[in-house]
Amino acid sequence: MATIKLSSGHLMPLVGFGCWKVDNATAADQIYNAIKAGYRLFDGAEDYGNEKEVGDGLKRAIDEGLVKREELFITSKLWNNYHDPKNVETALNRTLSDLQLDYVDLFLIHFPIAFKFVPLEEKYPPGFYCGDGNNFHYENVPLLDTWKALEKLVQAGKIKSIGISNFPGALIYDLVRGATIKPAVLQIEHHPYLQQPKLIEYVQKQGIAITAYSSFGPQSFLELNQNRALNTPTLFEHDTIKSISTRLNKTPAQVLLRWATQRNIAVIPKSNNPA
């Protein structure tokens, strides 16, 4: 299996299984079947609301001897409401409990946004809830403070590698200058409609690996009723992608994933269909 060597020294599979929008009712079976099919990287997040079910699928596969824990690469993400250093470990502990694991392989700051803390017993995951109906409230927490809390959890052995998600270049530049442990991974939306070549070049020169989400373009946002997603032709139907797939006798999905992986960018597609 192809891997990327992270700045932390750990190896991350180049192809993983994304857990965003994996239905709770079928998540455990999907994770189990994906492990059976050969997947070893599972990309989840507190905000996805399915870590308990994902954990059930992982545990079943481990208990049955399908895979050893150390052969898996499990990613989760710190949600916006837990940026205050005193809340970071609380959030991670909830993730570890839900996943039924002692550590995660990669823990990312999901967005560079610090929402007001919401107690776990009040609403979990809180989504965009900040304790006051639909009103947003923010905390005055610098990103570097959140990062320092994550560094301590690496030292404690609860996280193998730490990284960031949905960060623009300027924030990465600033974070790298203050970090003791450099971000190992940046996760961003990346596909032919959203290429961000300058960001990719800068990040890879910094020795930070990249994971692409939404590799198939606007497909990911159809359920969210976003206009651009609804009104943009899918990449599967794009003339350039179709001509390449015909010439190479591959599916458009394979072409889009290969476009990323051949540039050493990891991908985390998902399917509800084991085939």
GROMACS .gro file of N, CA, C and O in nm, residues 20-23 214 217-230 270 272:
model
   84
   20TRP      N    1  -1.711   1.124   0.655
   20TRP     CA    2  -1.808   1.234   0.649
   20TRP      C    3  -1.935   1.184   0.581
   20TRP      O    4  -1.930   1.125   0.473
   21LYS      N    5  -2.050   1.206   0.648
   21LYS     CA    6  -2.181   1.171   0.593
   21LYS      C    7  -2.200   1.020   0.575
   21LYS      O    8  -2.286   0.977   0.498
   22VAL      N    9  -2.122   0.940   0.647
   22VAL     CA   10  -2.150   0.797   0.653
   22VAL      C   11  -2.262   0.779   0.753
   22VAL      O   12  -2.252   0.822   0.868
   23ASP      N   13  -2.372   0.719   0.709
   23ASP     CA   14  -2.492   0.707   0.793
   23ASP      C   15  -2.463   0.630   0.922
   23ASP      O   16  -2.400   0.524   0.919
  214SER      N   17  -1.340   1.579  -0.085
  214SER     CA   18  -1.429   1.616  -0.196
  214SER      C   19  -1.357   1.605  -0.330
  214SER      O   20  -1.367   1.693  -0.415
  217GLY      N   21  -1.541   1.679  -0.653
  217GLY     CA   22  -1.597   1.812  -0.678
  217GLY      C   23  -1.724   1.838  -0.600
  217GLY      O   24  -1.740   1.792  -0.487
  218PRO      N   25  -1.818   1.911  -0.660
  218PRO     CA   26  -1.937   1.959  -0.588
  218PRO      C   27  -2.030   1.849  -0.539
  218PRO      O   28  -2.120   1.877  -0.461
  219GLN      N   29  -2.007   1.724  -0.581
  219GLN     CA   30  -2.090   1.612  -0.536
  219GLN      C   31  -2.112   1.615  -0.385
  219GLN      O   32  -2.220   1.588  -0.335
  220SER      N   33  -2.004   1.648  -0.312
  220SER     CA   34  -2.007   1.643  -0.166
  220SER      C   35  -2.109   1.738  -0.106
  220SER      O   36  -2.151   1.720   0.008
  221PHE      N   37  -2.143   1.843  -0.180
  221PHE     CA   38  -2.224   1.950  -0.121
  221PHE      C   39  -2.368   1.952  -0.173
  221PHE      O   40  -2.443   2.044  -0.142
  222LEU      N   41  -2.406   1.850  -0.250
  222LEU     CA   42  -2.541   1.847  -0.305
  222LEU      C   43  -2.647   1.841  -0.195
  222LEU      O   44  -2.746   1.914  -0.198
  223GLU      N   45  -2.621   1.756  -0.092
  223GLU     CA   46  -2.720   1.742   0.016
  223GLU      C   47  -2.734   1.871   0.096
  223GLU      O   48  -2.833   1.891   0.165
  224LEU      N   49  -2.630   1.956   0.089
  224LEU     CA   50  -2.634   2.081   0.165
  224LEU      C   51  -2.706   2.191   0.087
  224LEU      O   52  -2.717   2.305   0.132
  225ASN      N   53  -2.756   2.154  -0.033
  225ASN     CA   54  -2.832   2.248  -0.118
  225ASN      C   55  -2.755   2.376  -0.151
  225ASN      O   56  -2.812   2.484  -0.159
  226GLN      N   57  -2.625   2.364  -0.168
  226GLN     CA   58  -2.545   2.481  -0.204
  226GLN      C   59  -2.561   2.507  -0.354
  226GLN      O   60  -2.547   2.417  -0.436
  227ASN      N   61  -2.590   2.633  -0.386
  227ASN     CA   62  -2.619   2.670  -0.525
  227ASN      C   63  -2.510   2.628  -0.622
  227ASN      O   64  -2.537   2.573  -0.728
  228ARG      N   65  -2.386   2.656  -0.583
  228ARG     CA   66  -2.276   2.625  -0.675
  228ARG      C   67  -2.269   2.475  -0.702
  228ARG      O   68  -2.241   2.431  -0.814
  229ALA      N   69  -2.297   2.397  -0.599
  229ALA     CA   70  -2.295   2.251  -0.616
  229ALA      C   71  -2.409   2.206  -0.707
  229ALA      O   72  -2.392   2.123  -0.796
  230LEU      N   73  -2.526   2.266  -0.685
  230LEU     CA   74  -2.644   2.226  -0.763
  230LEU      C   75  -2.634   2.267  -0.909
  230LEU      O   76  -2.687   2.202  -0.998
  270LYS      N   77  -1.536   0.798  -0.022
  270LYS     CA   78  -1.618   0.699   0.047
  270LYS      C   79  -1.727   0.650  -0.047
  270LYS      O   80  -1.756   0.715  -0.148
  272ASN      N   81  -2.117   0.412  -0.012
  272ASN     CA   82  -2.208   0.329   0.066
  272ASN      C   83  -2.219   0.190   0.005
  272ASN      O   84  -2.289   0.105   0.058
   0.00000   0.00000   0.00000
